[in-house]
């Protein structure tokens, strides 16, 4: 099976690793800052439109391209070599894809390709999901 789609959106710069810690009554409490909550809600709203009826089974390949708009580019696109890191960007997206039912557990994703670009004409996230079995 294969599913590919483009989500036209402002790519979140908040990442999954940005959890905060506070101490309440002498005990640590972990929480998500508002930027991460907003990014999660945005992903969930967009991804729910493309989620399969039933979670996919078996090994899965995930390809993701994050496109950040930059109208000043002289070419159609350019690599984005600044933060956030792709490994941190993909964690939040995969977590949201798990919650919206693309698969039962993100450990099923056995192959992934993640890229980030500046694009003169587009902004959003291009996703290709396919089963490998």
mmCIF file of N, CA and C in Angstrom:
data_model
loop_
_atom_site.group_PDB
_atom_site.id
_atom_site.type_symbol
_atom_site.label_atom_id
_atom_site.label_comp_id
_atom_site.label_asym_id
_atom_site.label_seq_id
_atom_site.Cartn_x
_atom_site.Cartn_y
_atom_site.Cartn_z
ATOM 1 N N UNK A 1 0.834 -1.184 0.000
ATOM 2 C CA UNK A 1 0.000 0.000 0.000
ATOM 3 C C UNK A 1 0.876 1.244 0.000
ATOM 4 N N UNK A 2 0.308 2.317 -0.544
ATOM 5 C CA UNK A 2 1.041 3.580 -0.620
ATOM 6 C C UNK A 2 0.059 4.730 -0.441
ATOM 7 N N UNK A 3 0.496 5.745 0.271
ATOM 8 C CA UNK A 3 -0.303 6.951 0.468
ATOM 9 C C UNK A 3 0.658 8.133 0.412
ATOM 10 N N UNK A 4 0.374 9.107 -0.447
ATOM 11 C CA UNK A 4 1.210 10.309 -0.504
ATOM 12 C C UNK A 4 0.304 11.533 -0.515
ATOM 13 N N UNK A 5 0.750 12.581 0.165
ATOM 14 C CA UNK A 5 -0.046 13.791 0.256
ATOM 15 C C UNK A 5 0.834 14.962 0.666
ATOM 16 N N UNK A 6 0.333 16.163 0.357
ATOM 17 C CA UNK A 6 1.012 17.403 0.726
ATOM 18 C C UNK A 6 0.102 18.174 1.665
ATOM 19 N N UNK A 7 0.644 18.582 2.795
ATOM 20 C CA UNK A 7 -0.094 19.398 3.755
ATOM 21 C C UNK A 7 0.427 20.825 3.628
ATOM 22 N N UNK A 8 -0.399 21.696 3.078
ATOM 23 C CA UNK A 8 -0.018 23.103 2.957
ATOM 24 C C UNK A 8 -0.206 23.755 4.325
ATOM 25 N N UNK A 9 0.894 24.097 4.950
ATOM 26 C CA UNK A 9 0.847 24.685 6.292
ATOM 27 C C UNK A 9 2.174 25.356 6.584
ATOM 28 N N UNK A 10 2.181 26.205 7.564
ATOM 29 C CA UNK A 10 3.440 26.762 8.054
ATOM 30 C C UNK A 10 4.100 25.656 8.862
ATOM 31 N N UNK A 11 5.295 25.249 8.467
ATOM 32 C CA UNK A 11 5.972 24.133 9.125
ATOM 33 C C UNK A 11 6.333 24.531 10.553
ATOM 34 N N UNK A 12 5.898 23.741 11.540
ATOM 35 C CA UNK A 12 6.216 24.076 12.932
ATOM 36 C C UNK A 12 7.723 24.040 13.189
ATOM 37 N N UNK A 13 8.203 24.995 13.951
ATOM 38 C CA UNK A 13 9.613 24.977 14.344
ATOM 39 C C UNK A 13 9.774 24.380 15.731
ATOM 40 N N UNK A 14 8.679 24.241 16.465
ATOM 41 C CA UNK A 14 8.725 23.586 17.778
ATOM 42 C C UNK A 14 8.880 22.088 17.556
ATOM 43 N N UNK A 15 9.703 21.444 18.381
ATOM 44 C CA UNK A 15 9.952 20.018 18.215
ATOM 45 C C UNK A 15 9.584 19.242 19.468
ATOM 46 N N UNK A 16 9.492 17.932 19.290
ATOM 47 C CA UNK A 16 9.078 17.019 20.350
ATOM 48 C C UNK A 16 10.010 17.075 21.561
ATOM 49 N N UNK A 17 11.270 17.387 21.342
ATOM 50 C CA UNK A 17 12.251 17.368 22.436
ATOM 51 C C UNK A 17 12.136 18.574 23.362
ATOM 52 N N UNK A 18 11.273 19.514 23.042
ATOM 53 C CA UNK A 18 11.197 20.754 23.808
ATOM 54 C C UNK A 18 10.295 20.662 25.034
ATOM 55 N N UNK A 19 10.179 19.484 25.624
ATOM 56 C CA UNK A 19 9.399 19.360 26.855
ATOM 57 C C UNK A 19 10.070 20.176 27.958
ATOM 58 N N UNK A 20 9.272 20.691 28.841
ATOM 59 C CA UNK A 20 9.768 21.490 29.961
ATOM 60 C C UNK A 20 9.551 20.727 31.256
ATOM 61 N N UNK A 21 10.305 21.117 32.274
ATOM 62 C CA UNK A 21 10.183 20.501 33.591
ATOM 63 C C UNK A 21 9.953 21.603 34.614
ATOM 64 N N UNK A 22 8.995 21.359 35.490
ATOM 65 C CA UNK A 22 8.808 22.255 36.626
ATOM 66 C C UNK A 22 8.741 21.384 37.873
ATOM 67 N N UNK A 23 8.985 21.984 39.010
ATOM 68 C CA UNK A 23 8.925 21.246 40.269
ATOM 69 C C UNK A 23 7.693 21.718 41.034
ATOM 70 N N UNK A 24 6.806 20.764 41.329
ATOM 71 C CA UNK A 24 5.582 21.045 42.072
ATOM 72 C C UNK A 24 5.583 20.168 43.317
ATOM 73 N N UNK A 25 5.548 20.789 44.482
ATOM 74 C CA UNK A 25 5.580 20.067 45.764
ATOM 75 C C UNK A 25 6.789 19.129 45.840
ATOM 76 N N UNK A 26 7.922 19.605 45.336
ATOM 77 C CA UNK A 26 9.158 18.838 45.421
ATOM 78 C C UNK A 26 9.289 17.717 44.406
ATOM 79 N N UNK A 27 8.344 17.586 43.473
ATOM 80 C CA UNK A 27 8.396 16.518 42.473
ATOM 81 C C UNK A 27 8.458 17.128 41.077
ATOM 82 N N UNK A 28 9.263 16.523 40.198
ATOM 83 C CA UNK A 28 9.344 17.047 38.832
ATOM 84 C C UNK A 28 8.050 16.766 38.067
ATOM 85 N N UNK A 29 7.654 17.740 37.271
ATOM 86 C CA UNK A 29 6.472 17.585 36.420
ATOM 87 C C UNK A 29 6.871 18.004 35.008
ATOM 88 N N UNK A 30 6.697 17.089 34.057
ATOM 89 C CA UNK A 30 7.044 17.355 32.668
ATOM 90 C C UNK A 30 5.804 17.848 31.934
ATOM 91 N N UNK A 31 5.994 18.834 31.073
ATOM 92 C CA UNK A 31 4.859 19.355 30.318
ATOM 93 C C UNK A 31 5.333 19.873 28.968
ATOM 94 N N UNK A 32 4.377 20.009 28.048
ATOM 95 C CA UNK A 32 4.670 20.554 26.731
ATOM 96 C C UNK A 32 4.424 22.053 26.739
ATOM 97 N N UNK A 33 5.366 22.824 26.234
ATOM 98 C CA UNK A 33 5.119 24.263 26.120
ATOM 99 C C UNK A 33 4.018 24.525 25.083
ATOM 100 N N UNK A 34 3.397 25.686 25.129
ATOM 101 C CA UNK A 34 2.289 26.000 24.209
ATOM 102 C C UNK A 34 2.655 25.847 22.730
ATOM 103 N N UNK A 35 3.897 26.165 22.346
ATOM 104 C CA UNK A 35 4.297 26.060 20.938
ATOM 105 C C UNK A 35 4.232 24.613 20.462
ATOM 106 N N UNK A 36 4.646 23.674 21.318
ATOM 107 C CA UNK A 36 4.622 22.256 20.952
ATOM 108 C C UNK A 36 3.177 21.761 20.903
ATOM 109 N N UNK A 37 2.360 22.185 21.857
ATOM 110 C CA UNK A 37 0.936 21.808 21.849
ATOM 111 C C UNK A 37 0.261 22.296 20.570
ATOM 112 N N UNK A 38 0.551 23.534 20.181
ATOM 113 C CA UNK A 38 -0.035 24.088 18.961
ATOM 114 C C UNK A 38 0.412 23.303 17.732
ATOM 115 N N UNK A 39 1.707 22.967 17.673
ATOM 116 C CA UNK A 39 2.230 22.192 16.549
ATOM 117 C C UNK A 39 1.560 20.822 16.496
ATOM 118 N N UNK A 40 1.419 20.169 17.647
ATOM 119 C CA UNK A 40 0.774 18.853 17.709
ATOM 120 C C UNK A 40 -0.678 18.946 17.220
ATOM 121 N N UNK A 41 -1.421 19.938 17.695
ATOM 122 C CA UNK A 41 -2.819 20.089 17.285
ATOM 123 C C UNK A 41 -2.939 20.349 15.783
ATOM 124 N N UNK A 42 -2.038 21.151 15.252
ATOM 125 C CA UNK A 42 -2.057 21.448 13.823
ATOM 126 C C UNK A 42 -1.787 20.188 13.009
ATOM 127 N N UNK A 43 -0.750 19.439 13.382
ATOM 128 C CA UNK A 43 -0.451 18.179 12.690
ATOM 129 C C UNK A 43 -1.637 17.220 12.770
ATOM 130 N N UNK A 44 -2.204 17.060 13.961
ATOM 131 C CA UNK A 44 -3.307 16.116 14.148
ATOM 132 C C UNK A 44 -4.498 16.493 13.251
ATOM 133 N N UNK A 45 -4.824 17.765 13.187
ATOM 134 C CA UNK A 45 -5.950 18.213 12.364
ATOM 135 C C UNK A 45 -5.705 17.915 10.891
ATOM 136 N N UNK A 46 -4.498 18.187 10.410
ATOM 137 C CA UNK A 46 -4.181 17.942 9.002
ATOM 138 C C UNK A 46 -4.071 16.450 8.699
ATOM 139 N N UNK A 47 -3.390 15.698 9.554
ATOM 140 C CA UNK A 47 -3.153 14.277 9.293
ATOM 141 C C UNK A 47 -4.428 13.448 9.327
ATOM 142 N N UNK A 48 -5.388 13.839 10.145
ATOM 143 C CA UNK A 48 -6.621 13.053 10.265
ATOM 144 C C UNK A 48 -7.352 12.938 8.924
ATOM 145 N N UNK A 49 -7.156 13.894 8.031
ATOM 146 C CA UNK A 49 -7.796 13.857 6.708
ATOM 147 C C UNK A 49 -7.224 12.751 5.822
ATOM 148 N N UNK A 50 -5.994 12.320 6.098
ATOM 149 C CA UNK A 50 -5.305 11.365 5.235
ATOM 150 C C UNK A 50 -5.082 10.003 5.884
ATOM 151 N N UNK A 51 -5.492 9.849 7.123
ATOM 152 C CA UNK A 51 -5.258 8.595 7.851
ATOM 153 C C UNK A 51 -6.063 7.457 7.225
ATOM 154 N N UNK A 52 -5.492 6.259 7.194
ATOM 155 C CA UNK A 52 -6.232 5.110 6.655
ATOM 156 C C UNK A 52 -7.376 4.709 7.589
ATOM 157 N N UNK A 53 -8.314 3.947 7.051
ATOM 158 C CA UNK A 53 -9.448 3.480 7.867
ATOM 159 C C UNK A 53 -8.973 2.586 9.003
ATOM 160 N N UNK A 54 -7.991 1.755 8.719
ATOM 161 C CA UNK A 54 -7.402 0.856 9.716
ATOM 162 C C UNK A 54 -5.895 1.098 9.737
ATOM 163 N N UNK A 55 -5.260 1.023 10.897
ATOM 164 C CA UNK A 55 -3.801 1.190 10.944
ATOM 165 C C UNK A 55 -3.092 0.153 10.070
ATOM 166 N N UNK A 56 -2.063 0.586 9.387
ATOM 167 C CA UNK A 56 -1.304 -0.322 8.538
ATOM 168 C C UNK A 56 -0.513 -1.291 9.397
ATOM 169 N N UNK A 57 -0.353 -2.496 8.881
ATOM 170 C CA UNK A 57 0.376 -3.556 9.576
ATOM 171 C C UNK A 57 1.743 -3.746 8.919
ATOM 172 N N UNK A 58 2.669 -4.324 9.650
ATOM 173 C CA UNK A 58 3.966 -4.690 9.094
ATOM 174 C C UNK A 58 4.925 -3.526 8.959
ATOM 175 N N UNK A 59 6.042 -3.783 8.254
ATOM 176 C CA UNK A 59 7.078 -2.756 8.104
ATOM 177 C C UNK A 59 6.629 -1.627 7.171
ATOM 178 N N UNK A 60 7.041 -0.412 7.515
ATOM 179 C CA UNK A 60 6.609 0.788 6.789
ATOM 180 C C UNK A 60 7.812 1.667 6.458
ATOM 181 N N UNK A 61 7.764 2.262 5.263
ATOM 182 C CA UNK A 61 8.754 3.270 4.859
ATOM 183 C C UNK A 61 8.062 4.629 4.879
ATOM 184 N N UNK A 62 8.743 5.606 5.466
ATOM 185 C CA UNK A 62 8.202 6.960 5.585
ATOM 186 C C UNK A 62 9.171 7.938 4.936
ATOM 187 N N UNK A 63 8.655 8.727 4.005
ATOM 188 C CA UNK A 63 9.446 9.775 3.364
ATOM 189 C C UNK A 63 8.779 11.112 3.668
ATOM 190 N N UNK A 64 9.558 12.058 4.170
ATOM 191 C CA UNK A 64 9.005 13.359 4.553
ATOM 192 C C UNK A 64 9.908 14.470 4.033
ATOM 193 N N UNK A 65 9.285 15.464 3.438
ATOM 194 C CA UNK A 65 9.996 16.659 2.991
ATOM 195 C C UNK A 65 9.327 17.866 3.646
ATOM 196 N N UNK A 66 10.094 18.585 4.446
ATOM 197 C CA UNK A 66 9.605 19.808 5.082
ATOM 198 C C UNK A 66 10.014 20.980 4.194
ATOM 199 N N UNK A 67 9.053 21.768 3.752
ATOM 200 C CA UNK A 67 9.331 22.906 2.879
ATOM 201 C C UNK A 67 9.014 24.209 3.600
ATOM 202 N N UNK A 68 10.036 25.033 3.754
ATOM 203 C CA UNK A 68 9.900 26.350 4.380
ATOM 204 C C UNK A 68 9.909 27.392 3.268
ATOM 205 N N UNK A 69 8.957 28.275 3.278
ATOM 206 C CA UNK A 69 8.853 29.266 2.207
ATOM 207 C C UNK A 69 9.905 30.365 2.355
ATOM 208 N N UNK A 70 10.529 30.679 1.226
ATOM 209 C CA UNK A 70 11.483 31.788 1.155
ATOM 210 C C UNK A 70 11.387 32.375 -0.246
ATOM 211 N N UNK A 71 10.618 33.424 -0.378
ATOM 212 C CA UNK A 71 10.371 34.025 -1.690
ATOM 213 C C UNK A 71 11.591 34.730 -2.262
ATOM 214 N N UNK A 72 12.617 34.933 -1.450
ATOM 215 C CA UNK A 72 13.809 35.632 -1.930
ATOM 216 C C UNK A 72 14.776 34.705 -2.672
ATOM 217 N N UNK A 73 14.478 33.410 -2.721
ATOM 218 C CA UNK A 73 15.373 32.470 -3.400
ATOM 219 C C UNK A 73 15.474 32.785 -4.885
ATOM 220 N N UNK A 74 16.670 32.644 -5.419
ATOM 221 C CA UNK A 74 16.870 32.829 -6.854
ATOM 222 C C UNK A 74 16.574 31.541 -7.609
ATOM 223 N N UNK A 75 16.692 30.411 -6.926
ATOM 224 C CA UNK A 75 16.352 29.120 -7.518
ATOM 225 C C UNK A 75 15.028 28.657 -6.921
ATOM 226 N N UNK A 76 14.487 27.553 -7.456
ATOM 227 C CA UNK A 76 13.191 27.061 -6.975
ATOM 228 C C UNK A 76 13.259 26.559 -5.540
ATOM 229 N N UNK A 77 14.409 25.974 -5.148
ATOM 230 C CA UNK A 77 14.561 25.462 -3.782
ATOM 231 C C UNK A 77 16.029 25.497 -3.367
ATOM 232 N N UNK A 78 16.260 25.363 -2.049
ATOM 233 C CA UNK A 78 17.617 25.291 -1.488
ATOM 234 C C UNK A 78 17.544 24.489 -0.194
ATOM 235 N N UNK A 79 18.612 23.780 0.118
ATOM 236 C CA UNK A 79 18.655 23.011 1.369
ATOM 237 C C UNK A 79 18.567 23.951 2.563
ATOM 238 N N UNK A 80 17.856 23.529 3.599
ATOM 239 C CA UNK A 80 17.765 24.301 4.847
ATOM 240 C C UNK A 80 18.759 23.684 5.823
ATOM 241 N N UNK A 81 19.817 24.402 6.130
ATOM 242 C CA UNK A 81 20.882 23.854 6.982
ATOM 243 C C UNK A 81 20.886 24.464 8.380
ATOM 244 N N UNK A 82 19.773 25.065 8.761
ATOM 245 C CA UNK A 82 19.656 25.647 10.096
ATOM 246 C C UNK A 82 18.660 24.835 10.919
ATOM 247 N N UNK A 83 18.554 25.174 12.201
ATOM 248 C CA UNK A 83 17.633 24.456 13.085
ATOM 249 C C UNK A 83 16.195 24.660 12.639
ATOM 250 N N UNK A 84 15.298 23.752 12.998
ATOM 251 C CA UNK A 84 15.487 22.578 13.849
ATOM 252 C C UNK A 84 16.093 21.398 13.092
ATOM 253 N N UNK A 85 16.649 20.455 13.856
ATOM 254 C CA UNK A 85 17.239 19.247 13.291
ATOM 255 C C UNK A 85 16.135 18.329 12.776
ATOM 256 N N UNK A 86 16.421 17.611 11.692
ATOM 257 C CA UNK A 86 15.403 16.727 11.117
ATOM 258 C C UNK A 86 15.003 15.609 12.076
ATOM 259 N N UNK A 87 15.945 15.093 12.870
ATOM 260 C CA UNK A 87 15.582 14.001 13.785
ATOM 261 C C UNK A 87 14.600 14.477 14.850
ATOM 262 N N UNK A 88 14.696 15.722 15.263
ATOM 263 C CA UNK A 88 13.738 16.260 16.230
ATOM 264 C C UNK A 88 12.406 16.610 15.563
ATOM 265 N N UNK A 89 12.453 17.060 14.314
ATOM 266 C CA UNK A 89 11.231 17.399 13.590
ATOM 267 C C UNK A 89 10.370 16.166 13.342
ATOM 268 N N UNK A 90 11.017 15.056 13.000
ATOM 269 C CA UNK A 90 10.274 13.858 12.620
ATOM 270 C C UNK A 90 9.616 13.187 13.825
ATOM 271 N N UNK A 91 10.176 13.361 15.016
ATOM 272 C CA UNK A 91 9.601 12.719 16.211
ATOM 273 C C UNK A 91 8.170 13.169 16.459
ATOM 274 N N UNK A 92 7.928 14.455 16.406
ATOM 275 C CA UNK A 92 6.582 14.976 16.648
ATOM 276 C C UNK A 92 5.625 14.522 15.549
ATOM 277 N N UNK A 93 6.072 14.574 14.299
ATOM 278 C CA UNK A 93 5.226 14.154 13.184
ATOM 279 C C UNK A 93 4.864 12.673 13.304
ATOM 280 N N UNK A 94 5.846 11.817 13.593
ATOM 281 C CA UNK A 94 5.571 10.380 13.729
ATOM 282 C C UNK A 94 4.635 10.102 14.899
ATOM 283 N N UNK A 95 4.805 10.820 15.983
ATOM 284 C CA UNK A 95 3.913 10.657 17.131
ATOM 285 C C UNK A 95 2.475 11.000 16.728
ATOM 286 N N UNK A 96 2.304 12.072 15.985
ATOM 287 C CA UNK A 96 0.967 12.464 15.534
ATOM 288 C C UNK A 96 0.406 11.467 14.522
ATOM 289 N N UNK A 97 1.258 10.914 13.674
ATOM 290 C CA UNK A 97 0.797 9.907 12.717
ATOM 291 C C UNK A 97 0.366 8.633 13.443
ATOM 292 N N UNK A 98 1.042 8.294 14.529
ATOM 293 C CA UNK A 98 0.631 7.144 15.336
ATOM 294 C C UNK A 98 -0.733 7.414 15.955
ATOM 295 N N UNK A 99 -0.897 8.582 16.532
ATOM 296 C CA UNK A 99 -2.161 8.926 17.199
ATOM 297 C C UNK A 99 -3.341 9.021 16.230
ATOM 298 N N UNK A 100 -3.085 9.398 14.979
ATOM 299 C CA UNK A 100 -4.178 9.491 14.004
ATOM 300 C C UNK A 100 -4.421 8.170 13.290
ATOM 301 N N UNK A 101 -3.640 7.139 13.598
ATOM 302 C CA UNK A 101 -3.954 5.798 13.110
ATOM 303 C C UNK A 101 -3.300 5.359 11.822
ATOM 304 N N UNK A 102 -2.159 5.926 11.464
ATOM 305 C CA UNK A 102 -1.454 5.447 10.277
ATOM 306 C C UNK A 102 -0.870 4.056 10.517
ATOM 307 N N UNK A 103 -0.441 3.796 11.736
ATOM 308 C CA UNK A 103 0.101 2.507 12.159
ATOM 309 C C UNK A 103 -0.187 2.350 13.638
ATOM 310 N N UNK A 104 0.041 1.146 14.171
ATOM 311 C CA UNK A 104 -0.228 0.925 15.600
ATOM 312 C C UNK A 104 0.888 1.482 16.470
ATOM 313 N N UNK A 105 2.121 1.369 15.995
ATOM 314 C CA UNK A 105 3.277 1.814 16.774
ATOM 315 C C UNK A 105 4.333 2.320 15.805
ATOM 316 N N UNK A 106 4.974 3.429 16.134
ATOM 317 C CA UNK A 106 5.959 3.977 15.195
ATOM 318 C C UNK A 106 7.211 3.119 15.065
ATOM 319 N N UNK A 107 7.330 2.057 15.862
ATOM 320 C CA UNK A 107 8.444 1.125 15.666
ATOM 321 C C UNK A 107 8.269 0.356 14.356
ATOM 322 N N UNK A 108 7.076 0.393 13.754
ATOM 323 C CA UNK A 108 6.835 -0.235 12.459
ATOM 324 C C UNK A 108 7.561 0.508 11.339
ATOM 325 N N UNK A 109 7.915 1.762 11.572
ATOM 326 C CA UNK A 109 8.644 2.538 10.565
ATOM 327 C C UNK A 109 10.090 2.057 10.593
ATOM 328 N N UNK A 110 10.429 1.234 9.601
ATOM 329 C CA UNK A 110 11.761 0.625 9.560
ATOM 330 C C UNK A 110 12.696 1.358 8.609
ATOM 331 N N UNK A 111 12.137 2.255 7.801
ATOM 332 C CA UNK A 111 12.940 3.021 6.854
ATOM 333 C C UNK A 111 12.338 4.414 6.758
ATOM 334 N N UNK A 112 13.189 5.422 6.869
ATOM 335 C CA UNK A 112 12.684 6.789 6.732
ATOM 336 C C UNK A 112 13.705 7.680 6.048
ATOM 337 N N UNK A 113 13.173 8.617 5.283
ATOM 338 C CA UNK A 113 13.984 9.636 4.623
ATOM 339 C C UNK A 113 13.363 10.975 4.980
ATOM 340 N N UNK A 114 14.152 11.853 5.582
ATOM 341 C CA UNK A 114 13.651 13.154 6.024
ATOM 342 C C UNK A 114 14.544 14.241 5.434
ATOM 343 N N UNK A 115 13.918 15.205 4.781
ATOM 344 C CA UNK A 115 14.653 16.305 4.173
ATOM 345 C C UNK A 115 13.959 17.615 4.508
ATOM 346 N N UNK A 116 14.741 18.689 4.526
ATOM 347 C CA UNK A 116 14.152 20.012 4.749
ATOM 348 C C UNK A 116 14.747 20.988 3.742
ATOM 349 N N UNK A 117 13.867 21.805 3.193
ATOM 350 C CA UNK A 117 14.231 22.730 2.129
ATOM 351 C C UNK A 117 13.652 24.107 2.401
ATOM 352 N N UNK A 118 14.261 25.081 1.747
ATOM 353 C CA UNK A 118 13.591 26.355 1.534
ATOM 354 C C UNK A 118 12.981 26.245 0.146
ATOM 355 N N UNK A 119 11.771 26.720 -0.010
ATOM 356 C CA UNK A 119 11.095 26.677 -1.298
ATOM 357 C C UNK A 119 10.603 28.074 -1.652
ATOM 358 N N UNK A 120 10.774 28.425 -2.902
ATOM 359 C CA UNK A 120 10.331 29.748 -3.342
ATOM 360 C C UNK A 120 8.804 29.810 -3.468
ATOM 361 N N UNK A 121 8.180 28.682 -3.822
ATOM 362 C CA UNK A 121 6.759 28.700 -4.162
ATOM 363 C C UNK A 121 5.831 27.969 -3.201
ATOM 364 N N UNK A 122 6.354 27.073 -2.379
ATOM 365 C CA UNK A 122 5.484 26.238 -1.545
ATOM 366 C C UNK A 122 5.950 26.244 -0.092
ATOM 367 N N UNK A 123 4.991 25.982 0.803
ATOM 368 C CA UNK A 123 5.315 25.806 2.213
ATOM 369 C C UNK A 123 4.423 24.699 2.747
ATOM 370 N N UNK A 124 5.036 23.742 3.444
ATOM 371 C CA UNK A 124 4.252 22.653 4.006
ATOM 372 C C UNK A 124 5.079 21.396 4.182
ATOM 373 N N UNK A 125 4.362 20.268 4.265
ATOM 374 C CA UNK A 125 4.996 18.979 4.508
ATOM 375 C C UNK A 125 4.486 17.990 3.469
ATOM 376 N N UNK A 126 5.415 17.388 2.720
ATOM 377 C CA UNK A 126 5.079 16.349 1.746
ATOM 378 C C UNK A 126 5.408 15.010 2.386
ATOM 379 N N UNK A 127 4.430 14.098 2.396
ATOM 380 C CA UNK A 127 4.589 12.821 3.090
ATOM 381 C C UNK A 127 4.253 11.677 2.147
ATOM 382 N N UNK A 128 5.108 10.658 2.142
ATOM 383 C CA UNK A 128 4.845 9.407 1.432
ATOM 384 C C UNK A 128 4.983 8.290 2.447
ATOM 385 N N UNK A 129 3.931 7.474 2.563
ATOM 386 C CA UNK A 129 3.937 6.331 3.470
ATOM 387 C C UNK A 129 3.670 5.101 2.622
ATOM 388 N N UNK A 130 4.480 4.055 2.794
ATOM 389 C CA UNK A 130 4.232 2.824 2.039
ATOM 390 C C UNK A 130 4.589 1.609 2.879
ATOM 391 N N UNK A 131 3.864 0.537 2.654
ATOM 392 C CA UNK A 131 4.184 -0.716 3.338
ATOM 393 C C UNK A 131 5.288 -1.408 2.553
ATOM 394 N N UNK A 132 6.107 -2.156 3.252
ATOM 395 C CA UNK A 132 7.226 -2.847 2.616
ATOM 396 C C UNK A 132 6.998 -4.348 2.495
ATOM 397 N N UNK A 133 5.952 -4.860 3.095
ATOM 398 C CA UNK A 133 5.703 -6.308 3.051
ATOM 399 C C UNK A 133 4.935 -6.688 1.808
#
